Coordinates of C-alpha atoms in Angstrom, one line a residue:
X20 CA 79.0 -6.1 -98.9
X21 CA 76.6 -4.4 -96.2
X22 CA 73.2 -6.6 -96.1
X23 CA 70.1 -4.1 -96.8
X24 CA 69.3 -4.8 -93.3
X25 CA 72.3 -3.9 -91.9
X26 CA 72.1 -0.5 -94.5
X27 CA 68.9 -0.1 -92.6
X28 CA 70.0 0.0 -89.3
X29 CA 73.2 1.9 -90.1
X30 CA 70.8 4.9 -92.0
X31 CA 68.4 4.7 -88.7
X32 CA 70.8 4.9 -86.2
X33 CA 72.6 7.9 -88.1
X34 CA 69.1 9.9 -87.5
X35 CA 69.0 12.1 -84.9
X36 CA 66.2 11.1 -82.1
X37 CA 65.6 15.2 -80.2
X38 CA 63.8 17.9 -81.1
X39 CA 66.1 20.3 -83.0
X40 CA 65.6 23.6 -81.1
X41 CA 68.1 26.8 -81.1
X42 CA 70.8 24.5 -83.2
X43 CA 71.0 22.0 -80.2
X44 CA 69.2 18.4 -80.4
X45 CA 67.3 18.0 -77.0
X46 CA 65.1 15.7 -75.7
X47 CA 61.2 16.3 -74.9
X48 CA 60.2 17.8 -71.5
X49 CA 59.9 15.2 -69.4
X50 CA 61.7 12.7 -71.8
X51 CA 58.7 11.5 -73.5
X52 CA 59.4 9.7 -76.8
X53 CA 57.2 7.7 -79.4
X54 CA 57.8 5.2 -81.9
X55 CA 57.7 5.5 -86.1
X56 CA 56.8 2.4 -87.9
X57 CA 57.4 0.9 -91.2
X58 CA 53.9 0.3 -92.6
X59 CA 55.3 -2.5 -94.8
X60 CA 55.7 -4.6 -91.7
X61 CA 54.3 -2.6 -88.4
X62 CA 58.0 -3.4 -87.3
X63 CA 59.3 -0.3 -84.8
X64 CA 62.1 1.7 -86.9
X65 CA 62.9 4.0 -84.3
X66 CA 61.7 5.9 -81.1
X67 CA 62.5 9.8 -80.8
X68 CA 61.5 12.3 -78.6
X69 CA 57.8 13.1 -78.2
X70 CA 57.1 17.1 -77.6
X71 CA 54.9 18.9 -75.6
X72 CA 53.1 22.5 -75.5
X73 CA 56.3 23.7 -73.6
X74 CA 58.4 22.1 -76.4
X75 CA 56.5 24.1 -79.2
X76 CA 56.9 27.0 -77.6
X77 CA 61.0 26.5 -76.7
X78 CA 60.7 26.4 -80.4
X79 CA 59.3 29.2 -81.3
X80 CA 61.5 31.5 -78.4
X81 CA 64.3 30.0 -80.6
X82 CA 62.6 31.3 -84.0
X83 CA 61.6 34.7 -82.3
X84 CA 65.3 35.1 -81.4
X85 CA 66.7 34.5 -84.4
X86 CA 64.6 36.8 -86.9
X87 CA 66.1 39.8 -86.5
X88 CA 69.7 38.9 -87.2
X89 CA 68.6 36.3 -90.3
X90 CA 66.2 39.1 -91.6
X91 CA 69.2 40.9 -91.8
X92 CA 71.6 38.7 -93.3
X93 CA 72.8 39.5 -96.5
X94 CA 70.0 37.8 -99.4
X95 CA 73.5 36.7 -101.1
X96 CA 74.6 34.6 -97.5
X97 CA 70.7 33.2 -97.4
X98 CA 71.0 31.7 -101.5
X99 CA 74.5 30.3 -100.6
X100 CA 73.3 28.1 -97.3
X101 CA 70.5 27.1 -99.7
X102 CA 72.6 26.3 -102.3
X103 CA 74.5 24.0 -99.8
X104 CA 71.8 22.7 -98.6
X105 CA 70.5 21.5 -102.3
X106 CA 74.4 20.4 -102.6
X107 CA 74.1 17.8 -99.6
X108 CA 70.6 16.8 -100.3
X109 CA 71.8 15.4 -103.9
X110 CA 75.0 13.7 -101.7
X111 CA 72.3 12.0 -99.6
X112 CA 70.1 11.0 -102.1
X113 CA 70.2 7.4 -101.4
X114 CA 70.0 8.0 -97.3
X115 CA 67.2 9.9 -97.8
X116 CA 65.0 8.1 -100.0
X117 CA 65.5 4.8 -98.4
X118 CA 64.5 6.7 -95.2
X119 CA 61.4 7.8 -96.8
X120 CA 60.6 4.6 -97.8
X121 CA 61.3 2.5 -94.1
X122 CA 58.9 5.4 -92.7
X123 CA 56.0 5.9 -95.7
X124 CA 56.0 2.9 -97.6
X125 CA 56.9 4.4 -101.3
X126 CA 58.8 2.4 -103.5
X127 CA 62.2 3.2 -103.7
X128 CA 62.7 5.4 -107.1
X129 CA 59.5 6.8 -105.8
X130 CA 61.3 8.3 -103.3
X131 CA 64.4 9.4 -105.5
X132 CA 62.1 10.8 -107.8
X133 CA 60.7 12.8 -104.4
X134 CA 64.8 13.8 -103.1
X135 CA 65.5 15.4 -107.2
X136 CA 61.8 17.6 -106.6
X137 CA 62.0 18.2 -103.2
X138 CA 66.1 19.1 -103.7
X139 CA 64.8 21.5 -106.6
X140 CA 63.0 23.6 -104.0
X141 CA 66.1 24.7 -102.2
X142 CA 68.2 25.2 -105.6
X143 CA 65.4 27.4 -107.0
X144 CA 64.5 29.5 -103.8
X145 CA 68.2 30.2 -103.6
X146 CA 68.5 31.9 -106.6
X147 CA 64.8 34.2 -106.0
X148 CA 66.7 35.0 -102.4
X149 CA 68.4 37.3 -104.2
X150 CA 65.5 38.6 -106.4
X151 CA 63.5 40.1 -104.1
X152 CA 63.0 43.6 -105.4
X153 CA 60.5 46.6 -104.7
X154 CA 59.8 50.0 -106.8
X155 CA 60.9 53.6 -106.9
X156 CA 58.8 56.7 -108.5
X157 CA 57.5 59.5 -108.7
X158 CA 53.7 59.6 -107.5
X159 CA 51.0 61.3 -109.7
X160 CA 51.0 64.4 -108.6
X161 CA 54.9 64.9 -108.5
X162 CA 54.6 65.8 -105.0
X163 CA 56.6 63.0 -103.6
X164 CA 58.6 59.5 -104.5
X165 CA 57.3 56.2 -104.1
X166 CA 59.3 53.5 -102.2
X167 CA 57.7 50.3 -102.3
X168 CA 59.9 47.5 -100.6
X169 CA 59.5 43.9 -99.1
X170 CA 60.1 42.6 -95.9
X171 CA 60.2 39.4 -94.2
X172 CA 56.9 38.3 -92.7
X173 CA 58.5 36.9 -89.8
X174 CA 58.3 33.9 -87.5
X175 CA 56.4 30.7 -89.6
X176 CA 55.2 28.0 -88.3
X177 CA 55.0 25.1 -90.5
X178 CA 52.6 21.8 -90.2
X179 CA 53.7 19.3 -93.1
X180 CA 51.7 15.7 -94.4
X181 CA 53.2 12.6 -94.5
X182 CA 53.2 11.4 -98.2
X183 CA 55.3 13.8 -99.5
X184 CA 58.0 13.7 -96.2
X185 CA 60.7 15.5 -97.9
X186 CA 59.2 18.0 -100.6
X187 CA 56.2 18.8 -97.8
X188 CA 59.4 20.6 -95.7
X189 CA 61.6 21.8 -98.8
X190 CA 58.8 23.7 -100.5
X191 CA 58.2 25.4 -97.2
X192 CA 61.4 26.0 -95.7
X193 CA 62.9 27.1 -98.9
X194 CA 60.7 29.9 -99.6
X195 CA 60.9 31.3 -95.7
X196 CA 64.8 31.1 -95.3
X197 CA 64.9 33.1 -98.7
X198 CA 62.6 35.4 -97.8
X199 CA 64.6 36.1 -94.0
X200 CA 61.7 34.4 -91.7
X201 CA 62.7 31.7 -89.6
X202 CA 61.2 28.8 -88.9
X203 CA 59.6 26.0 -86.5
X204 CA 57.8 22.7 -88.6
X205 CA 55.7 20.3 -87.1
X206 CA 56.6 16.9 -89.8
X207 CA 53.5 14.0 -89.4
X208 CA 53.7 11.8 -86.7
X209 CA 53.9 9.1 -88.7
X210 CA 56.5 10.1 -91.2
X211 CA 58.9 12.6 -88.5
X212 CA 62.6 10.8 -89.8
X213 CA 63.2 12.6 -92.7
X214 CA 62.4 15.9 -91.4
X215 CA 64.7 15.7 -88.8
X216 CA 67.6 14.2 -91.5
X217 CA 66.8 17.0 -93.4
X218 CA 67.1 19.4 -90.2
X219 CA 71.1 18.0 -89.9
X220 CA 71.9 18.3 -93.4
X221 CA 71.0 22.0 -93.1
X222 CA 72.8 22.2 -89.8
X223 CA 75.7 21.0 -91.7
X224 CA 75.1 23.9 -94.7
X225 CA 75.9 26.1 -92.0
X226 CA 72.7 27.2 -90.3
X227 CA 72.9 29.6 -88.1
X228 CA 71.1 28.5 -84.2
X229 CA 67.0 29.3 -83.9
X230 CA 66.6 29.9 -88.0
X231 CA 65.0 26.6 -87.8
X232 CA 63.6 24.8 -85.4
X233 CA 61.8 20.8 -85.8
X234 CA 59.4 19.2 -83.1
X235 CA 58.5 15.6 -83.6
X236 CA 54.9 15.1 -81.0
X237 CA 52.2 13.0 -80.9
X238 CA 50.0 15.5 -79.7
X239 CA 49.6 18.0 -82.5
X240 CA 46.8 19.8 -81.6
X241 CA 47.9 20.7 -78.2
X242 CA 51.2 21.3 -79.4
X243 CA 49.8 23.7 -82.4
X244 CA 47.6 25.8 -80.7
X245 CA 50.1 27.4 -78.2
X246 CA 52.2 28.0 -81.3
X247 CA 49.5 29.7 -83.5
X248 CA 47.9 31.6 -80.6
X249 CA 51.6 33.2 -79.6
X250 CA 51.3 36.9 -80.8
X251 CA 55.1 36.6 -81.7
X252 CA 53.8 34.4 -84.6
X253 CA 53.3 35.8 -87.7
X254 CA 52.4 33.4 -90.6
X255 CA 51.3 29.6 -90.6
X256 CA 51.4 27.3 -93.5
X257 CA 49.4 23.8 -93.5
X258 CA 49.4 21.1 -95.8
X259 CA 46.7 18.3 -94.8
X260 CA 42.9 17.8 -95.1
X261 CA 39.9 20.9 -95.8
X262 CA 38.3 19.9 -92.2
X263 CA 41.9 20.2 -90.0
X264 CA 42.9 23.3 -92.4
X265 CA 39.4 25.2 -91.6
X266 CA 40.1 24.4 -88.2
X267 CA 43.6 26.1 -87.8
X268 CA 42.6 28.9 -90.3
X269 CA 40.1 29.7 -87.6
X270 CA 42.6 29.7 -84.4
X271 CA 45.1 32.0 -86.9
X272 CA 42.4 34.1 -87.7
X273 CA 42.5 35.1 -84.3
X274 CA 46.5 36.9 -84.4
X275 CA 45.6 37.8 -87.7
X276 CA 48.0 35.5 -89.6
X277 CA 49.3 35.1 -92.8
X278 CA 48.1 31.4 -94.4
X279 CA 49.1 29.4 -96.4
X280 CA 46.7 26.0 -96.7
X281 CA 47.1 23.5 -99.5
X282 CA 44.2 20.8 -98.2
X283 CA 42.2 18.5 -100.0
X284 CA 41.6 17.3 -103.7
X285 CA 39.3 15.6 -105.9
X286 CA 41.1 15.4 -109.0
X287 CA 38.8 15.1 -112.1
X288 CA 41.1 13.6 -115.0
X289 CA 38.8 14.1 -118.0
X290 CA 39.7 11.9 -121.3
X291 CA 37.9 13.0 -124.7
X292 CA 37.3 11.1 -127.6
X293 CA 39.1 12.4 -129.6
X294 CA 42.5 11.8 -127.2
X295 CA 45.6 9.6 -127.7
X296 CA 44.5 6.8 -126.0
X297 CA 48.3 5.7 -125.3
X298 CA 49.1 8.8 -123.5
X299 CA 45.8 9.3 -121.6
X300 CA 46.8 5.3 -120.2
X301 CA 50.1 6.4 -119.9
X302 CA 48.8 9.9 -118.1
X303 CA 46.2 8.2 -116.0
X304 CA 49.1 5.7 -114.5
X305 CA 51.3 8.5 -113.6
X306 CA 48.8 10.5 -111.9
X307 CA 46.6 7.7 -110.0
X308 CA 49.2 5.6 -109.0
X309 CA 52.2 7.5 -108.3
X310 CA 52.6 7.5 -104.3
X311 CA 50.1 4.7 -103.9
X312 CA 47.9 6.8 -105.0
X313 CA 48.4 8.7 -101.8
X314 CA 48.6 12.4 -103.3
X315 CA 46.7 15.3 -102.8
X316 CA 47.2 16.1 -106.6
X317 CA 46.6 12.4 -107.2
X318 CA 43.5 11.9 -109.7
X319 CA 40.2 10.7 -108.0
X320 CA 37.8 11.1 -111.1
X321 CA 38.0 8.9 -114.1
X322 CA 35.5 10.9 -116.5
X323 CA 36.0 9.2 -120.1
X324 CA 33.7 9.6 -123.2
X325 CA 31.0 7.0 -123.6
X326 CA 32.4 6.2 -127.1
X327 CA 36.5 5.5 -125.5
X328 CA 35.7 4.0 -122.1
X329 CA 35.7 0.2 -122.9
X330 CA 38.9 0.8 -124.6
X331 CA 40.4 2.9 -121.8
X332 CA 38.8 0.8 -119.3
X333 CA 40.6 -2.2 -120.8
X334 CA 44.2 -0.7 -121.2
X335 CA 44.4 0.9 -117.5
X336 CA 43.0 -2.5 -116.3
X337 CA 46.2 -4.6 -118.0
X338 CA 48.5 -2.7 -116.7
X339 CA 46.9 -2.2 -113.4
X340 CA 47.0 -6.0 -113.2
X341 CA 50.5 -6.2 -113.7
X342 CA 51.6 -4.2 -111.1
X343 CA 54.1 -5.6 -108.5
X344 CA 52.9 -5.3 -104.9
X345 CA 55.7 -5.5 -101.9
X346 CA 57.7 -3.5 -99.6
X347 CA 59.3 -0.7 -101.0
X348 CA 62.7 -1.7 -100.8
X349 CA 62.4 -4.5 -103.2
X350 CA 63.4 -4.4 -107.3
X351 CA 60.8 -4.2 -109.3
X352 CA 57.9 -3.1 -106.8
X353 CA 55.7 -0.4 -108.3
X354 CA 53.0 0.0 -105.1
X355 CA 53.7 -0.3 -101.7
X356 CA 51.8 -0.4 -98.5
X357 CA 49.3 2.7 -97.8
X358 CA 50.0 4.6 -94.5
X359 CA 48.1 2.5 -91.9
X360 CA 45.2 0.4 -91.4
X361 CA 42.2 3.3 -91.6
X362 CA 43.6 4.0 -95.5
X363 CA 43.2 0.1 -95.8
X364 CA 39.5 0.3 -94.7
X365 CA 38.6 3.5 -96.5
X366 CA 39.9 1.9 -99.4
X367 CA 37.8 -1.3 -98.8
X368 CA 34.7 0.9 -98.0
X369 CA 35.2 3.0 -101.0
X370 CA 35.5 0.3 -103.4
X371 CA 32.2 -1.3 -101.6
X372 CA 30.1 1.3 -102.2
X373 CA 30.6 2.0 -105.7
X374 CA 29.9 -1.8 -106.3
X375 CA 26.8 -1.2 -104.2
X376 CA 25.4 1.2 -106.5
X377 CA 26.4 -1.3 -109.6
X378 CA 30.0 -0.4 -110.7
X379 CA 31.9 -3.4 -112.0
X380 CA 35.7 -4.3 -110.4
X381 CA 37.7 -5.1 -112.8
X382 CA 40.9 -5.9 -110.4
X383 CA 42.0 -5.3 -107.3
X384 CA 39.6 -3.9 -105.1
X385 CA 40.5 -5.6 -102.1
X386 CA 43.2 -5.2 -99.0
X387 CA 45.9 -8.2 -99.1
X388 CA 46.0 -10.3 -95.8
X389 CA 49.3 -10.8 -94.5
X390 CA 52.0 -8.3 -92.9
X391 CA 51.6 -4.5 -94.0
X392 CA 48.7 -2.5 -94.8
X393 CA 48.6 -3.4 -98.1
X394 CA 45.8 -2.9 -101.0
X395 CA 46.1 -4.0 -104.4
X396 CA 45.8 -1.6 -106.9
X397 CA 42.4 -1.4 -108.4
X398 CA 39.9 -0.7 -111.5
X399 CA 36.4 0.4 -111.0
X400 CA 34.4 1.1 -114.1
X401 CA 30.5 2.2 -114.2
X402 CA 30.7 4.2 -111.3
X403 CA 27.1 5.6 -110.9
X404 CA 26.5 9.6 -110.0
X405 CA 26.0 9.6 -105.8
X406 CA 28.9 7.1 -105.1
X407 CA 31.0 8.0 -102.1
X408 CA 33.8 7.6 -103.9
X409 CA 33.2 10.0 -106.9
X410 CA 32.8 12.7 -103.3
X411 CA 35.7 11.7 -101.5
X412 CA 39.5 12.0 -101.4
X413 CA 40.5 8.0 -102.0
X414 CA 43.8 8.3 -101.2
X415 CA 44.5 4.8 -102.2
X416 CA 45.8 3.3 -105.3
X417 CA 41.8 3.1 -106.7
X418 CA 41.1 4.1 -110.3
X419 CA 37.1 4.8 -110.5
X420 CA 35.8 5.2 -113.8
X421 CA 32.5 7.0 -115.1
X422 CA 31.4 8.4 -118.3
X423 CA 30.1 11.5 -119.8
X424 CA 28.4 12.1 -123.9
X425 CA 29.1 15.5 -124.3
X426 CA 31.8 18.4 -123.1
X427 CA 29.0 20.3 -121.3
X428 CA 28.5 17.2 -118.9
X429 CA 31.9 16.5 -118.5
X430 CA 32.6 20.2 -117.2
X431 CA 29.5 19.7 -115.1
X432 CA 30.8 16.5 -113.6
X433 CA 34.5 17.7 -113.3
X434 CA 33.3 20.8 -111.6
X435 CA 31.0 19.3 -109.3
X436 CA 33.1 18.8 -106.2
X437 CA 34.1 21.5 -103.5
X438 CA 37.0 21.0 -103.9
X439 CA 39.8 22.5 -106.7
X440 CA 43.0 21.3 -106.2
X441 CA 44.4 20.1 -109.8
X442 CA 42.4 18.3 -113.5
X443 CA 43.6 16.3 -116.1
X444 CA 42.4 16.8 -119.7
X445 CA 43.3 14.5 -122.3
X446 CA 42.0 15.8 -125.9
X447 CA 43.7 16.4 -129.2
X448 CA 41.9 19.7 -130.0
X449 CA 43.9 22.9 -129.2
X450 CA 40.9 24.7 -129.0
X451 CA 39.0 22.3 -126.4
X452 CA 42.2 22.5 -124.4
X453 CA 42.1 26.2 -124.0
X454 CA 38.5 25.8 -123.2
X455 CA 39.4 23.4 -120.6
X456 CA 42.0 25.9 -118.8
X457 CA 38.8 28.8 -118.7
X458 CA 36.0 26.2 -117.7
X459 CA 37.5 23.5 -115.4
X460 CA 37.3 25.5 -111.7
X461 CA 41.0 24.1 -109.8
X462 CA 44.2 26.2 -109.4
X463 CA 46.1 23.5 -111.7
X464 CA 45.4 21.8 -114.9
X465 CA 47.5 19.1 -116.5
X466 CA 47.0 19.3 -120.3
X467 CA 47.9 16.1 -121.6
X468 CA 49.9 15.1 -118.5
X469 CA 49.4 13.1 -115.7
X470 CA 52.2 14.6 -113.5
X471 CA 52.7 18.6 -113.2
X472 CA 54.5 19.4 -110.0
X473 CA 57.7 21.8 -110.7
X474 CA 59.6 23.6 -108.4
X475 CA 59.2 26.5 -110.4
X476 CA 55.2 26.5 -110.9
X477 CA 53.0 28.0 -108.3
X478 CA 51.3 24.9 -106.7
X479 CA 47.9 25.4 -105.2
X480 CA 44.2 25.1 -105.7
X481 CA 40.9 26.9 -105.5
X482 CA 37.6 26.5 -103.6
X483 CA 37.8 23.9 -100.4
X484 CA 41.1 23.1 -101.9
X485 CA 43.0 26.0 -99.9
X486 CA 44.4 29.7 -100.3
X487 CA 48.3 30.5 -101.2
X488 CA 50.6 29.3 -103.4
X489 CA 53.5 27.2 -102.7
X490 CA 56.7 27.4 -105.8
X491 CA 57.2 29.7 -108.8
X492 CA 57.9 33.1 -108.7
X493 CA 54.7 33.3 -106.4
X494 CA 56.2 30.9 -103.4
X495 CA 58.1 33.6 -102.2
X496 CA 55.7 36.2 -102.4
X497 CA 54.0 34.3 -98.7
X498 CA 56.7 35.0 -97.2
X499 CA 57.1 39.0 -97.2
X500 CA 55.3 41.9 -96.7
X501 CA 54.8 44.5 -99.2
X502 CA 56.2 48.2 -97.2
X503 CA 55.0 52.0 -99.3
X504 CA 57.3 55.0 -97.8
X505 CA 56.9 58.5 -99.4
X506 CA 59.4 60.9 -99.7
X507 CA 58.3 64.1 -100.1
X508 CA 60.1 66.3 -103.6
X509 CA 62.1 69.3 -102.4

């Protein structure tokens, strides 16, 4: 039997360490390389190659190459090498969920459950590859007929997160190689590996050299802006925070880009008194804690009626108690270690200020000394209006909990955020609900759920949250431009 260890090493050495540029691994200019760590233990897991400004922009020469021939390629040959793609994904599952979790920390059927969604993005883009349709009429005045078709935008430039390591590049990449654009992505610095597993397994699908292209760099802005600035570049999609995204919407609104930005959230996850207590627990578990907490659709705002919130209060804080703490890898463990040490003290500061201002911990709310950056999963109740916390992002596996008397405060205090990423609403009463879908201002709303993410939805928000939609029948739609020829009657 091969030790876990030995597993490790065996999946880590099987990564490739280059950039992936024009089909060919290569190393950085000048040779430069860096080193990804496993934040359960700080250990090194591997060292690959570190790019450069001139790296990026290889990249993109490689991209710029390629277009014409893959925007011509049959929309029947693009579904297939997608479909292949989603094929070898599932035959990796394993590799690539234990590779997620030696380089983000998530437990491991965490990071299954992330390889079946972020999989789902290739199997469903493949089959709208060959849906991408236009219109043909006669115009108003019978002078002429209408052809209104769709082309590939062209040359993308992706910059993905790293908590979702996987998904971040499927829902990107599957959506541009559908639509005939091809491709360079920029993966986090701290979570590169998986991209670049990902990058092989579509090399062995059968794609064709340039269509896409990976750099790995520590140096993202300097890398980025060469990239963005290049007049060959025709759309950019970001996933990351509001203050990074309003900074590259402003170099792209120099070409004139498309965008695509899915940036912050401050999830409210509203609980009425008259909702099934066992599913709004059961709801609040799944969307606070899933990832560590470290989702952009994660919920931030715990606002539960006055009348429910002891009880609520109590239930989330049993099972919150019980949660199993430890490196991903082991059985049983349910959070692992958040990213890095500034998550650990953002956590910590969080937490502090809401006790400042007189909210009540009722466990957790500390980091945990020892190897890692770990910080045990936490209940706050009596959160008081003006805490940071209720303001900012946590990103941390933190439930804060405030309350509300009637549904007119609890739309004022769900809506009062810039931000409108996703809600929550928990409420028996059909009519509230619908109310809720018209009222609460974020591009997504769980309705008694407390996960909603589907290859097949159009994921995105409203407000600081960003502009575009990523999945669904919309996903594509980014990724093309919308051509009108008239052809005169005679």
């Amino acid at each position: 039997m091969i030790s876990t260890s030995q597993a490790e090493a065996d999946l880590l050495a099987s990564v490739p360490s280059g950039l992936f540029i024009g089909g060919e691994w290569v190393d950085a200019a000048g040779g430069r390389t860096f080193d990804v760590r496993d934040p359960s233990t700080n250990a090194v897991v591997k060292t690959i190659a570190d790019a450069g400004p001139e790296d990026g922009i290889r990249a993109l020469d490689a991209a710029v190459a390629a277009q014409e021939a893959w925007a011509a390629t049959a929309p029947r040959t693009r579904s297939d090498l997608l479909r292949r793609a989603f094929d070898l994904v599932r035959e990796r599952a394993d590799d690539l969920a234990l590779l997620m979790t030696l380089e983000m920390g998530k437990p491991l059927a965490e990071a299954r459950g992330e390889v079946t969604y972020g999989g789902e993005f290739l199997r469903w883009f493949s089959e709208e590859a060959v849906r991408i349709n236009g219109r043909y009429g006669l115009n108003p005045e019978g002078t002429g007929r209408m052809v209104v078709s769709q082309r590939p935008v062209g040359p993308s430039f992706f910059i993905t997160p790293w908590n979702f390591p996987l998904a971040m590049a499927t829902r990107k990449i599957a959506p541009a190689l559908a639509a005939g654009c091809t491709v360079v992505i920029k993966p986090a610095e701290l979570t590169p590996l998986t991209t670049l597993l990902f990058a092989s397994i579509l090399q062995e699908a059968g794609l064709p050299a340039g269509v896409v292209n990976v750099i790995t760099t520590t140096a993202s802005g300097d890398v980025s802006a060469p990239i963005i600035a290049d007049p060959r570049l025709r759309k950019m999609s970001f996933t990351g925070s509001t203050p990074v995204g309003r900074k590259l919407i402003a170099q792209a609104a120099e070409g004139v880009l498309r965008v695509s930005m899915e940036l912050g959230g401050n999830a409210p996850f509203v609980v009425f008194e008259d909702a099934d207590l066992d599913e709004a627990v059961d709801g609040a578990m799944a969307a606070k804690f899933r990832n560590i907490g470290q989702a952009c659709t994660a919920a931030n705002r715990f606002i539960v009626h006055a009348d429910i919130a002891e009880a609520f209060a109590a239930r989330v804080t049993e099972r919150v108690a019980a949660m199993r703490v430890g490196r991903g890898t082991e059985d049983g463990v349910q959070i692992g270690p958040l990213i890095d040490e500034r998550a650990v003290v953002k956590a910590s500061d969080l937490v502090a200020d809401a006790v400042d201002r007189g909210a009540r911990v009722l466990t957790g709310g500390e980091a945990i000394e020892g190897e890692g950056t770990f910080f045990a999963p936490t209940v706050v109740s009596d959160v008081a209006p003006g805490s940071a916390i209720l303001r900012e992002e946590i990103f941390g596996p933190v439930l804060a909990i405030s309350t509300f008397e009637t549904e007119e405060e609890a739309v004022r205090l769900a809506n009062d955020t810039e931000y409108g990423l996703v809600s929550y609403v928990f409420t028996r009463d059909l009519a509230r609900g619908h109310r809720m879908i018209d009222r609460l201002e974020t591009g997504m709303m769980g309705l008694n759920v407390g996960v909603l993410s589907n290859a097949a939805a159009p994921f995105g928000g409203v407000k600081q949250s960003g502009v575009g939609r990523e999945g669904g029948l919309e996903g594509i739609h980014e990724y093309l431009s919308t051509k009108y020829t008239l052809i005169p009657v005679g």
